[in-house]
Coordinates of C-alpha atoms in Angstrom, one line a residue:
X1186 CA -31.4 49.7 88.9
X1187 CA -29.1 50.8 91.9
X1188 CA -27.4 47.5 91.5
X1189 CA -26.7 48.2 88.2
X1190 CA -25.5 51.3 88.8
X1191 CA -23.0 50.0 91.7
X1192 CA -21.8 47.1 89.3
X1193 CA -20.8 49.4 87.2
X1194 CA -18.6 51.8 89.9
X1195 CA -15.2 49.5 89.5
X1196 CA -15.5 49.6 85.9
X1197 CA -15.6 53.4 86.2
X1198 CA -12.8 53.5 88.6
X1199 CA -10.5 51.9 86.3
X1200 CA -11.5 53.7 83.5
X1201 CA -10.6 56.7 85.3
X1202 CA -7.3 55.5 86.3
X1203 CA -6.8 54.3 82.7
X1204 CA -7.7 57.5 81.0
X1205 CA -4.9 59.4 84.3
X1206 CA -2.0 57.1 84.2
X1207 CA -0.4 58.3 80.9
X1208 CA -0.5 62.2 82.9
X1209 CA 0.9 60.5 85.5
X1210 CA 3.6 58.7 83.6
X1211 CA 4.2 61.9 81.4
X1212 CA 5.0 64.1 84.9
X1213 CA 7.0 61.7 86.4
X1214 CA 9.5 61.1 82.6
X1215 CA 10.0 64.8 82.6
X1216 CA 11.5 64.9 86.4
X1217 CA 13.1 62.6 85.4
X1218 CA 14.2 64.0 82.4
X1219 CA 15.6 67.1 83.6
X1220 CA 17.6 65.1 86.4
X1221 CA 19.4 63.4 84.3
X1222 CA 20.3 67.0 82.3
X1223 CA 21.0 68.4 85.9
X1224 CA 23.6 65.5 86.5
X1225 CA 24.9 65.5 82.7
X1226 CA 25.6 69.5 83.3
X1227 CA 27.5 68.3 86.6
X1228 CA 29.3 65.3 85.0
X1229 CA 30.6 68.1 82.1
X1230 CA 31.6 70.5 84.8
X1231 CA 33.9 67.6 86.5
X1232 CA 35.2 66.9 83.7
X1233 CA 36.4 70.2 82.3
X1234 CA 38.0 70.9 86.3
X1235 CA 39.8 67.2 85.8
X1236 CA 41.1 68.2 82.2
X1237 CA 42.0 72.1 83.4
X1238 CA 43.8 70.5 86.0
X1239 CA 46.1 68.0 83.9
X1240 CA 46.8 70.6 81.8
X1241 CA 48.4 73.1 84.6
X1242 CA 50.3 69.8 85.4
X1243 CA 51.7 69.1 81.5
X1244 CA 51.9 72.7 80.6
X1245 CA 55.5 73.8 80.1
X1246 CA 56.5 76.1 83.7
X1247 CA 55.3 80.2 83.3
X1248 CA 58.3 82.4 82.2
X1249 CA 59.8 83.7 85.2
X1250 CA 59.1 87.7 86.2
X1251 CA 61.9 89.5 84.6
X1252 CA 65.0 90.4 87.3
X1253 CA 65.4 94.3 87.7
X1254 CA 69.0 95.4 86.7
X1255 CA 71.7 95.0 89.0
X1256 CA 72.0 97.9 91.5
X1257 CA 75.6 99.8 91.3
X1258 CA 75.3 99.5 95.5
X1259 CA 77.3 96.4 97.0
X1260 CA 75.4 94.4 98.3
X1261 CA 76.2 92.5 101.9
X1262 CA 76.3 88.7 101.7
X1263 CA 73.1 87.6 103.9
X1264 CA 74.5 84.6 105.2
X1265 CA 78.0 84.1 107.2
X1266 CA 80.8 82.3 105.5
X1267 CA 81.4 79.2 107.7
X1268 CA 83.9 79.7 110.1
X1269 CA 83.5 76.8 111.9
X1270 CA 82.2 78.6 114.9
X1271 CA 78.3 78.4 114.9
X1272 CA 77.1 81.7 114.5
X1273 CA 80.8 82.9 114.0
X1274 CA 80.8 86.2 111.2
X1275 CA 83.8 86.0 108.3
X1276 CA 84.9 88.9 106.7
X1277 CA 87.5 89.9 103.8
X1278 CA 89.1 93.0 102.4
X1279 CA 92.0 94.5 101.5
X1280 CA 93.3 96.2 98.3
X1281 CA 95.6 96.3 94.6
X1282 CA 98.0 99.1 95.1
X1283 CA 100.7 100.0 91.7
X1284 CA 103.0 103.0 92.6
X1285 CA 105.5 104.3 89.7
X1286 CA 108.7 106.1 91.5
X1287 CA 111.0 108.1 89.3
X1288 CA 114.0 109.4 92.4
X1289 CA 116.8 111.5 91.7
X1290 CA 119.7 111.2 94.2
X1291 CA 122.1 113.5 94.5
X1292 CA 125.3 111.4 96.2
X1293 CA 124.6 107.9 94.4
X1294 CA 121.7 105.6 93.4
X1295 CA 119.7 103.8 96.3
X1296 CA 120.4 99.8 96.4
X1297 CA 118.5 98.2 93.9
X1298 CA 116.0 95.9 95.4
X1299 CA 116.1 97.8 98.9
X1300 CA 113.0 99.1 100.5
X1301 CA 114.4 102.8 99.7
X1302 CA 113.7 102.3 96.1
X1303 CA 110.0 101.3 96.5
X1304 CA 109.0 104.0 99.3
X1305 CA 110.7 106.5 101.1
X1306 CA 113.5 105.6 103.7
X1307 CA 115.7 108.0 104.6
X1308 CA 118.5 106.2 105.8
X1309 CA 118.6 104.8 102.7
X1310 CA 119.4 108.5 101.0
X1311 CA 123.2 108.0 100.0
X1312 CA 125.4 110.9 101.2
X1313 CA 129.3 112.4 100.4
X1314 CA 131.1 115.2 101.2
X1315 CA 130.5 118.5 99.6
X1316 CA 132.2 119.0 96.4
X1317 CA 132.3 114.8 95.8
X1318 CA 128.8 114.7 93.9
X1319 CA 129.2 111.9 91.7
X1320 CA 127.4 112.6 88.7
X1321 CA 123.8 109.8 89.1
X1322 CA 120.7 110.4 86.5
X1323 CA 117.0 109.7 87.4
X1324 CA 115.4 106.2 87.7
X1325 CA 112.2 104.8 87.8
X1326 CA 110.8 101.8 89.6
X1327 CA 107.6 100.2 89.3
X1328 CA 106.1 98.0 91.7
X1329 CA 102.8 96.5 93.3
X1330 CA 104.3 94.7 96.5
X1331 CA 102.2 97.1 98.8
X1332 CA 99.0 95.1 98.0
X1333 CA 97.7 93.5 100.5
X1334 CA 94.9 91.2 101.6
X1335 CA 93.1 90.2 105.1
X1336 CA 90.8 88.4 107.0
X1337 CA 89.0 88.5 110.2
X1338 CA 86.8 86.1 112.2
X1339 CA 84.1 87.7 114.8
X1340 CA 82.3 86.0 117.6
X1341 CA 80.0 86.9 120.2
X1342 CA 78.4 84.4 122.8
X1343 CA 75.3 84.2 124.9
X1344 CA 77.0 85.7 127.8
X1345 CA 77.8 89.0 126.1
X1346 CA 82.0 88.2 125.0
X1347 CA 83.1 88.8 122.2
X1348 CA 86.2 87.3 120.4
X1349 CA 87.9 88.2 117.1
X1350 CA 90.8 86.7 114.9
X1351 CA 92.5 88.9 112.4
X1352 CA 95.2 87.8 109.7
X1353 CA 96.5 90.6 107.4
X1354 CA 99.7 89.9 104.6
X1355 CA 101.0 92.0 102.1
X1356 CA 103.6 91.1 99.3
X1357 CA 106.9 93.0 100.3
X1358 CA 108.5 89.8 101.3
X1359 CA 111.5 90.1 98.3
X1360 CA 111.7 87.8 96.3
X1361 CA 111.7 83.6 95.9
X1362 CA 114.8 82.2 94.8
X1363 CA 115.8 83.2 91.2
X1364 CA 112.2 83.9 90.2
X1365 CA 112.1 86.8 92.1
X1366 CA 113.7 89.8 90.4
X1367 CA 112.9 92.3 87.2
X1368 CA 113.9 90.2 84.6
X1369 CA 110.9 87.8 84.2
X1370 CA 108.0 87.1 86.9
X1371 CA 108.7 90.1 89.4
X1372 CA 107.6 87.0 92.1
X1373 CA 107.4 88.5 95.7
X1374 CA 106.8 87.0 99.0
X1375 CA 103.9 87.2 101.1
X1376 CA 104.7 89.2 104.4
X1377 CA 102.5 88.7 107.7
X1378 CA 101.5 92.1 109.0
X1379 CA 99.1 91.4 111.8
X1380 CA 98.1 88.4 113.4
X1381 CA 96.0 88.9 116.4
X1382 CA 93.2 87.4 118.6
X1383 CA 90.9 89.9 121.2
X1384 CA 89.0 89.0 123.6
X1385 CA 86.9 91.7 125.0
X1386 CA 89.6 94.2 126.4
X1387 CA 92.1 91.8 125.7
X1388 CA 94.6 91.4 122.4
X1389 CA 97.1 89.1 122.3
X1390 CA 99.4 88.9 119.1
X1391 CA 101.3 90.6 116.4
X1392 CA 99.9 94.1 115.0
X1393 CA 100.9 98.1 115.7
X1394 CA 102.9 98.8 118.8
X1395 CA 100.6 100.6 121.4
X1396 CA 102.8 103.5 121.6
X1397 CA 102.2 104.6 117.9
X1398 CA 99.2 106.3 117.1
X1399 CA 97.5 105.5 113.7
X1400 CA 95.0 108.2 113.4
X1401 CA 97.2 110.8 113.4
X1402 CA 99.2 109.6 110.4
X1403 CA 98.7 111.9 107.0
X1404 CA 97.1 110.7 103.8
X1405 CA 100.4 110.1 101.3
X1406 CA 101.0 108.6 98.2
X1407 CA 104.6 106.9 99.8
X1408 CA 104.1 103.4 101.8
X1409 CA 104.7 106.2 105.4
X1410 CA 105.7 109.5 103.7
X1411 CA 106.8 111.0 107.2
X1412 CA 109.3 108.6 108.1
X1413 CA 111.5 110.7 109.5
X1414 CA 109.3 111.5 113.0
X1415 CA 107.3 109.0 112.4
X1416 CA 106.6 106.2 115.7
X1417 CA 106.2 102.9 113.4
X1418 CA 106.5 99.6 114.7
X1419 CA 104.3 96.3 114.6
X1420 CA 105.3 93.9 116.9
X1421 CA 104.0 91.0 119.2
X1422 CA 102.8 92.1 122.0
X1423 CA 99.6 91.8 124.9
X1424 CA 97.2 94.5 125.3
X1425 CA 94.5 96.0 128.0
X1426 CA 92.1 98.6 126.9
X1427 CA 89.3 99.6 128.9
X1428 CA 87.9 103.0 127.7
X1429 CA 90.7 106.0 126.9
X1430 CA 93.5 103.9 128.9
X1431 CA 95.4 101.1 127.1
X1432 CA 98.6 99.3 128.6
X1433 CA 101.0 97.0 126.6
X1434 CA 104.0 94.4 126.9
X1435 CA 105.6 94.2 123.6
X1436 CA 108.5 92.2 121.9
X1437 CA 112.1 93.6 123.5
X1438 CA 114.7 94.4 121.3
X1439 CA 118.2 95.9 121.1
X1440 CA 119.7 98.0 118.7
X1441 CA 123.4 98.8 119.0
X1442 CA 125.7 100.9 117.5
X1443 CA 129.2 99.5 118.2
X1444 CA 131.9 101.3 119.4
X1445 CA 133.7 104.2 117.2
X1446 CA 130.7 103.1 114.4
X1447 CA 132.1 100.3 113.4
X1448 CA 128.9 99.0 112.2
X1449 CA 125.8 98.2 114.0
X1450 CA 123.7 94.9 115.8
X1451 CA 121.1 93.8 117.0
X1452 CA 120.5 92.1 120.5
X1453 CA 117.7 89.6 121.2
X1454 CA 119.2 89.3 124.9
X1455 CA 116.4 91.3 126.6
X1456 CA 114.5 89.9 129.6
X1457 CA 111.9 92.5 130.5
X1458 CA 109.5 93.4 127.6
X1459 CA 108.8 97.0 126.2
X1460 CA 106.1 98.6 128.6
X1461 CA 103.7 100.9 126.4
X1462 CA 100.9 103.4 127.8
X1463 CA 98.4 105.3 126.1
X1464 CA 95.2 107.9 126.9
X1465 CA 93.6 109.0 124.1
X1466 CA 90.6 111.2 123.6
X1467 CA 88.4 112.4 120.4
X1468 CA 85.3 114.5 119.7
X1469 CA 84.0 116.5 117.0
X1470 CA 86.8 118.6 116.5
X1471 CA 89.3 115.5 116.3
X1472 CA 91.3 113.6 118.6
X1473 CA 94.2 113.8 120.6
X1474 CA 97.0 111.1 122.6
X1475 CA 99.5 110.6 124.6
X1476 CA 101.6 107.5 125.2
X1477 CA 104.8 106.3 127.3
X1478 CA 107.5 103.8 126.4
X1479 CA 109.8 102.3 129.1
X1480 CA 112.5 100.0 128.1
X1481 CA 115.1 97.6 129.1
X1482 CA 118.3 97.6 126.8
X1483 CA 120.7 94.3 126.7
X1484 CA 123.5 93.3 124.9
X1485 CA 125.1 90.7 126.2
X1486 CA 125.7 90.7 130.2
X1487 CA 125.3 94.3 129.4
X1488 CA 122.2 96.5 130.1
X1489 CA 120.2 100.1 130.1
X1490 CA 117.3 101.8 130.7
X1491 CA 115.6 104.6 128.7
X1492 CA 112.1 106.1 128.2
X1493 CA 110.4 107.9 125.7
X1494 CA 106.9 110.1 124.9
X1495 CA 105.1 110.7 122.0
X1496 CA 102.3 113.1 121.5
X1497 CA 100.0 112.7 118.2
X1498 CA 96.6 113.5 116.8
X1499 CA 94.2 115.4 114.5
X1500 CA 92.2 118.8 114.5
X1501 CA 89.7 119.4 112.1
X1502 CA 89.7 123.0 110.4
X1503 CA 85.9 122.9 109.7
X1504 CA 84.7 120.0 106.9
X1505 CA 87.3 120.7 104.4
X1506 CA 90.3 120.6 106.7
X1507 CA 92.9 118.9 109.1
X1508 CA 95.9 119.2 110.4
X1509 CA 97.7 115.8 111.5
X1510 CA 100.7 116.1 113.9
X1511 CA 103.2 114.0 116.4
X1512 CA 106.1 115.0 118.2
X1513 CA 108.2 112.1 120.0
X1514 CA 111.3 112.6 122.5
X1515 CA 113.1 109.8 124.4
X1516 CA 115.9 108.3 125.0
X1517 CA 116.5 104.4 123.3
X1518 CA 113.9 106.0 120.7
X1519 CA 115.8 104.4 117.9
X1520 CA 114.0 101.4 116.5
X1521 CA 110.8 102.6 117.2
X1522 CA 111.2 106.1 115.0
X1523 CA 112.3 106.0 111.0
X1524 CA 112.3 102.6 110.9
X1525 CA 115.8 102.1 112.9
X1526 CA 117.2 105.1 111.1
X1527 CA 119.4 105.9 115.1
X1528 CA 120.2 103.3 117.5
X1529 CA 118.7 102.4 120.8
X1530 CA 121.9 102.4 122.5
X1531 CA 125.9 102.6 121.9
X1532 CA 128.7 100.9 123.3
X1533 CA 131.8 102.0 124.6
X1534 CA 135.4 100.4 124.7
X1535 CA 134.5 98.4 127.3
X1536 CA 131.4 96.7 126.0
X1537 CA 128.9 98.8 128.1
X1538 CA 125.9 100.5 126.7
X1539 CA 124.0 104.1 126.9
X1540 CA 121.0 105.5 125.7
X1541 CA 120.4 107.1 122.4
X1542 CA 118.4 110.2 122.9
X1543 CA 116.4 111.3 119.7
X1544 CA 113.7 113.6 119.1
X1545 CA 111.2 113.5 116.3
X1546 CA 108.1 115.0 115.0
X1547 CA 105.6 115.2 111.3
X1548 CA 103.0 118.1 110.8
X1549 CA 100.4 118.2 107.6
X1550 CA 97.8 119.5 106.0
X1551 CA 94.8 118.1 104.6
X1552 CA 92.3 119.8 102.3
X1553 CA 89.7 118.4 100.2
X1554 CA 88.9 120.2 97.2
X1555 CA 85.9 118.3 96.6
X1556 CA 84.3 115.0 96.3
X1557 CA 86.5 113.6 94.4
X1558 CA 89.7 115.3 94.7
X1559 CA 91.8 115.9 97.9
X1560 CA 95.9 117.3 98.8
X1561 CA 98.3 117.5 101.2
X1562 CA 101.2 119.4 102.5
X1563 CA 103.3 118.1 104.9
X1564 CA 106.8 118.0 106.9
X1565 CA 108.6 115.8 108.8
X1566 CA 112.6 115.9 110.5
X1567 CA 114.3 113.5 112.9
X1568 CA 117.4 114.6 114.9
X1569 CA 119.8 112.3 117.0
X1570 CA 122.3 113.3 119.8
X1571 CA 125.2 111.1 119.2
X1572 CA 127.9 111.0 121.7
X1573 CA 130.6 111.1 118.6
X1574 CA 133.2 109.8 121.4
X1575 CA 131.6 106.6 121.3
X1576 CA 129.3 106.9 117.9
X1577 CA 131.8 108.1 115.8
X1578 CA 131.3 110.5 113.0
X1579 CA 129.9 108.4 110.4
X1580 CA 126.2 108.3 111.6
X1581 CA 123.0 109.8 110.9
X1582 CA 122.4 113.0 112.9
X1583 CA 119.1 114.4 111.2
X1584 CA 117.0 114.1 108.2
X1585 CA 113.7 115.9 107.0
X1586 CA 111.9 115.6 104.5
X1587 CA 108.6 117.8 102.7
X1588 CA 105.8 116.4 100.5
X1589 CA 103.3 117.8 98.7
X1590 CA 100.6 115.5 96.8
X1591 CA 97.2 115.1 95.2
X1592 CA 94.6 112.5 95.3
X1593 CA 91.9 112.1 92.6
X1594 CA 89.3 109.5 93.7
X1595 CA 86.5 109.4 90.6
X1596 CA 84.8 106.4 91.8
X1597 CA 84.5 105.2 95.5
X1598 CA 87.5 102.7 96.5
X1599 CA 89.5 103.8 93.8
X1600 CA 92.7 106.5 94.5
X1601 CA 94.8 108.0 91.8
X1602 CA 97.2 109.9 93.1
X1603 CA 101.2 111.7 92.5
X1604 CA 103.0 113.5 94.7
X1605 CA 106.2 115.3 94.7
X1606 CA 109.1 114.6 97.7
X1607 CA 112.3 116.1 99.1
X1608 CA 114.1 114.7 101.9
X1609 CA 117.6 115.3 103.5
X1610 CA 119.8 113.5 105.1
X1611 CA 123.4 114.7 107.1
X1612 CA 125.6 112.6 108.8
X1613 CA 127.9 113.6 112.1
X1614 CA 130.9 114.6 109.8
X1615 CA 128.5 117.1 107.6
X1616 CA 128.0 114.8 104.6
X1617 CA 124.9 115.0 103.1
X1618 CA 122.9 114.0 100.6
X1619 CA 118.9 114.7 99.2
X1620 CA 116.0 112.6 97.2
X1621 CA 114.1 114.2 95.1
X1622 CA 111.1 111.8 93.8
X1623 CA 108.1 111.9 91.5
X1624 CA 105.6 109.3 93.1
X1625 CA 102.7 107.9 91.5
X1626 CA 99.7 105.7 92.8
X1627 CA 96.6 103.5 91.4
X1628 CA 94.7 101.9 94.6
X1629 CA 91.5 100.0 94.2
X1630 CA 90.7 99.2 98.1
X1631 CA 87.6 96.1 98.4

C-alpha cells in the first residue's frame, strides 16, 4: 500500500504543476503587458518632444516686441566714429545761420558784395561833408555765408596726455569765379576759421588771438555787433596755459598808413612775433581778464615798437542778468581792434614809422525775459589819435555805434532774432556819415 501510495507522489507533483502553470503564465503576460504600455507611453512622449521641436525649427520667426516711440532727447552715438587713432573720440557740430539786412546810409550805399553789407563794419559806413548828403534809399541783403561747420578729434593715452585736433570753416569766402554773385547760384567759398592741434597745455595753430577775450563778447544778431571796441583777431600763433596764466607768440603784421594818407599797406617784414599775455579769473558772479600785447612794427628796413591792454569780462546781475564789458588802450592797437578800422603805425616823409595810439571799449546788457525769449542793449565807440601831420585829414578818428535786439528761441538750438542798429562814423576833417540797419536772424545750431 505505501508503495502505491509513493508511486503515485510524481504523478501528483506534476499534476500540481499542471493545474499552477497557466497562474504562473497569466502573472508573468500581464508584467509584461503593462511594460510594454509603460515603454509605448514613453515612445509617445519622445515623439511628441521630437515633433514639438521640428516645429519651433520650421515655424515662421515670433513678431518682434514692438519699439517704443522715438524720444524727442538726442541721443549720443555709443560708439566712436573711427578716427584712425584707436580709442581716438570724433565729434561734429556747427550751425545754418540766414540773416535779412535792410541798411540805410546816409552819405552813400556800402560796396555791394563787401563785408559791410552782410554785417556791421564801420569803416565801411560811407561819409561827406555836411550839407553834401547825397540823396541814397534803403536796401536789403540776404545772405547765409555765416554758416559754418566743424570738427574735432580727442585723444587721451595711458600716461594721462591728452591731444586734440580742431578744424572749423565757414562760407564767407566770396564768391567762385562767375558763379558766385546774386544773379543765379549765390556760390560762396569755404573760409578756414580755426585750425589747431593741443597738447595738454600746449596749442599750436590758427584760432582767436590770446589777447581777445571771448567770454565777454554780447549776444547780437550782427556777425560782432560791437566792432567798434571790439579786440578780434584769429591768427596762427603757439600757446601755454597752465591754470589762470596763458602766454602766446602770434603771426606779426604791419599795418601802415602812408604818408599824408595817401592810402594804406600792409607789411609782412616783421621778425619778432606778436607777444600776448593773459590772467583770467571767474566764479559765480562771472569772470573777469586782463591781457598784454607787445609788438614789433616793420616796414621795410624800417621799424617800431608799441604795446597795448585790454581789460574784458562779465558780471552777472542775479539769474536774469549780465552786463558784458572791455575797454582796450595801446599804441599799434590798429589791426587788432574794428577789424583794421586805424593803422598800426604811420610813416613820415622820410619812410620811418610811429605808433598809432587808439583806445577802444563795448558795454551791454543782457536780460532774459524768459525761457524762451531774451534782449540786449548795448554800446560800443573807437577813437584814434592821428598825428594829421603825417596821417592826413582824411582818416577815421572815431566811430560808435548802439544796438538794441531781441532773441526768441521756441525750441532748443533754434534763434530767431531782429535787432535794430545805429553806428557813426567821423573822419579827421569832420565828415561824417551814420547806418541805420534793420537786422534779422534764423540760427539752427547742431
Amino acid at each position: 500500500m505505501s508503495k502505491r501510495i509513493a508511486r503515485k507522489r510524481p504523478l501528483v507533483a506534476a499534476l500540481a504543476m499542471a493545474l499552477a502553470l497557466p497562474g504562473l503564465v497569466h502573472a508573468q503576460t500581464a508584467k509584461e503587458i503593462e511594460l510594454e504600455a509603460r515603454v509605448a507611453e514613453l515612445e509617445k512622449m519622445v515623439q511628441q518632444l521630437v515633433e514639438q521641436q521640428s516645429t519651433q525649427q520650421t515655424a515662421p520667426p515670433a513678431p518682434a516686441p514692438a519699439v517704443a516711440a522715438a524720444s524727442d532727447t538726442p541721443t549720443v552715438q555709443s560708439t566712436p566714429i573711427l578716427t584712425g587713432t584707436p580709442g581716438g573720440r570724433f565729434s561734429y557740430g556747427g550751425f545754418i545761420k540766414l540773416d535779412t539786412m535792410v541798411t540805410d546810409t546816409s552819405d552813400g550805399q556800402i560796396a555791394e558784395g563787401s563785408a559791410g553789407r552782410m554785417f556791421y563794419v564801420p569803416s565801411t559806413i560811407p561819409v561827406a561833408a555836411n550839407g553834401a548828403e547825397p540823396d541814397v534809399d534803403p536796401y536789403t541783403d540776404f545772405g547765409a555765408q555765416f554758416s559754418r561747420f566743424w570738427f574735432a578729434a580727442d585723444y587721451s593715452n595711458d600716461d594721462g596726455d591728452k591731444f586734440r585736433g580742431y578744424i572749423e570753416a565757414d562760407l564767407f569766402g566770396g564768391g567762385s569765379g562767375n558763379l558766385g554773385n546774386e544773379l543765379s547760384t549765390n556760390t560762396h567759398g569755404i573760409t578756414i576759421r580755426h585750425a589747431y592741434v593741443t597738447w595738454n597745455n600746449w596749442l599750436a595753430g590758427q584760432t582767436w588771438t590770446n589777447f581777445q577775450d571771448l567770454g565777454s563778447l554780447p549776444d547780437t544778431v550782427d556777425f560782432l555787433g560791437v566792432t567798434d571796441g571790439t579786440i578780434f583777431v584769429r591768427q596762427a600763433q603757439v600757446r601755454y596755459t597752465n591754470g589762470p596764466w596763458s602766454f602766446s607768440l602770434e603771426n606779426p603784421q604791419t599795418l601802415v598808413t602812408d604818408y599824408q594818407g595817401a592810402g594804406r599797406h600792409t607789411s609782412g617784414d616783421n621778425v619778432m612775433p606778436d607777444v600776448t599775455g593773459r590772467w583770467s579769473t571767474k566764479g559765480d558772479w562771472g569772470h573777469f581778464s586782463v591781457a598784454g600785447l607787445l609788438r614789433q612794427f616793420k616796414d621795410g628796413d624800417e621799424t617800431a615798437t608799441g604795446g597795448a591792454v585790454s581789460v574784458a569780462g562779465k558780471f552777472n546781475l542775479g539769474d536774469r542778468d549780465d552786463i558784458r564789458y572791455m575797454v582796450n588802450a595801446g599804441s599799434g592797437l590798429g589791426r587788432y581792434m574794428a577789424f583794421g578800422m586805424g593803422t598800426d603805425v604811420v610813416a613820415d616823409a622820410n619812410g620811418d614809422i610811429d605808433a598809432i595810439t587808439g583806445y577802444g571799449m563795448f558795454a551791454g546788457w543782457r536780460h532774459v525775459f524768459g525761457p524762451k525769449l531774451r534782449g540786449n542793449l548795448i554800446y560800443s565807440a573807437a577813437h584814434y589819435d592821428n598825428d594829421v601831420a603825417l596821417t592826413g585829414y582824411g582818416v577815421t578818428e572815431r566811430s560808435q555805434s548802439l544796438r538794441a535786439n531781441l532773441i526768441y528761441s521756441p525750441f532748443p538750438k533754434l534763434d530767431i532774432g531782429a535787432e535794430l542798429s545805429y553806428g557813426e562814423r567821423s573822419l579827421e576833417d569832420d565828415r561824417e556819415g551814420d547806418l541805420k540797419r534793420f537786422h534779422t536772424t534764423v540760427k539752427y545750431s547742431f
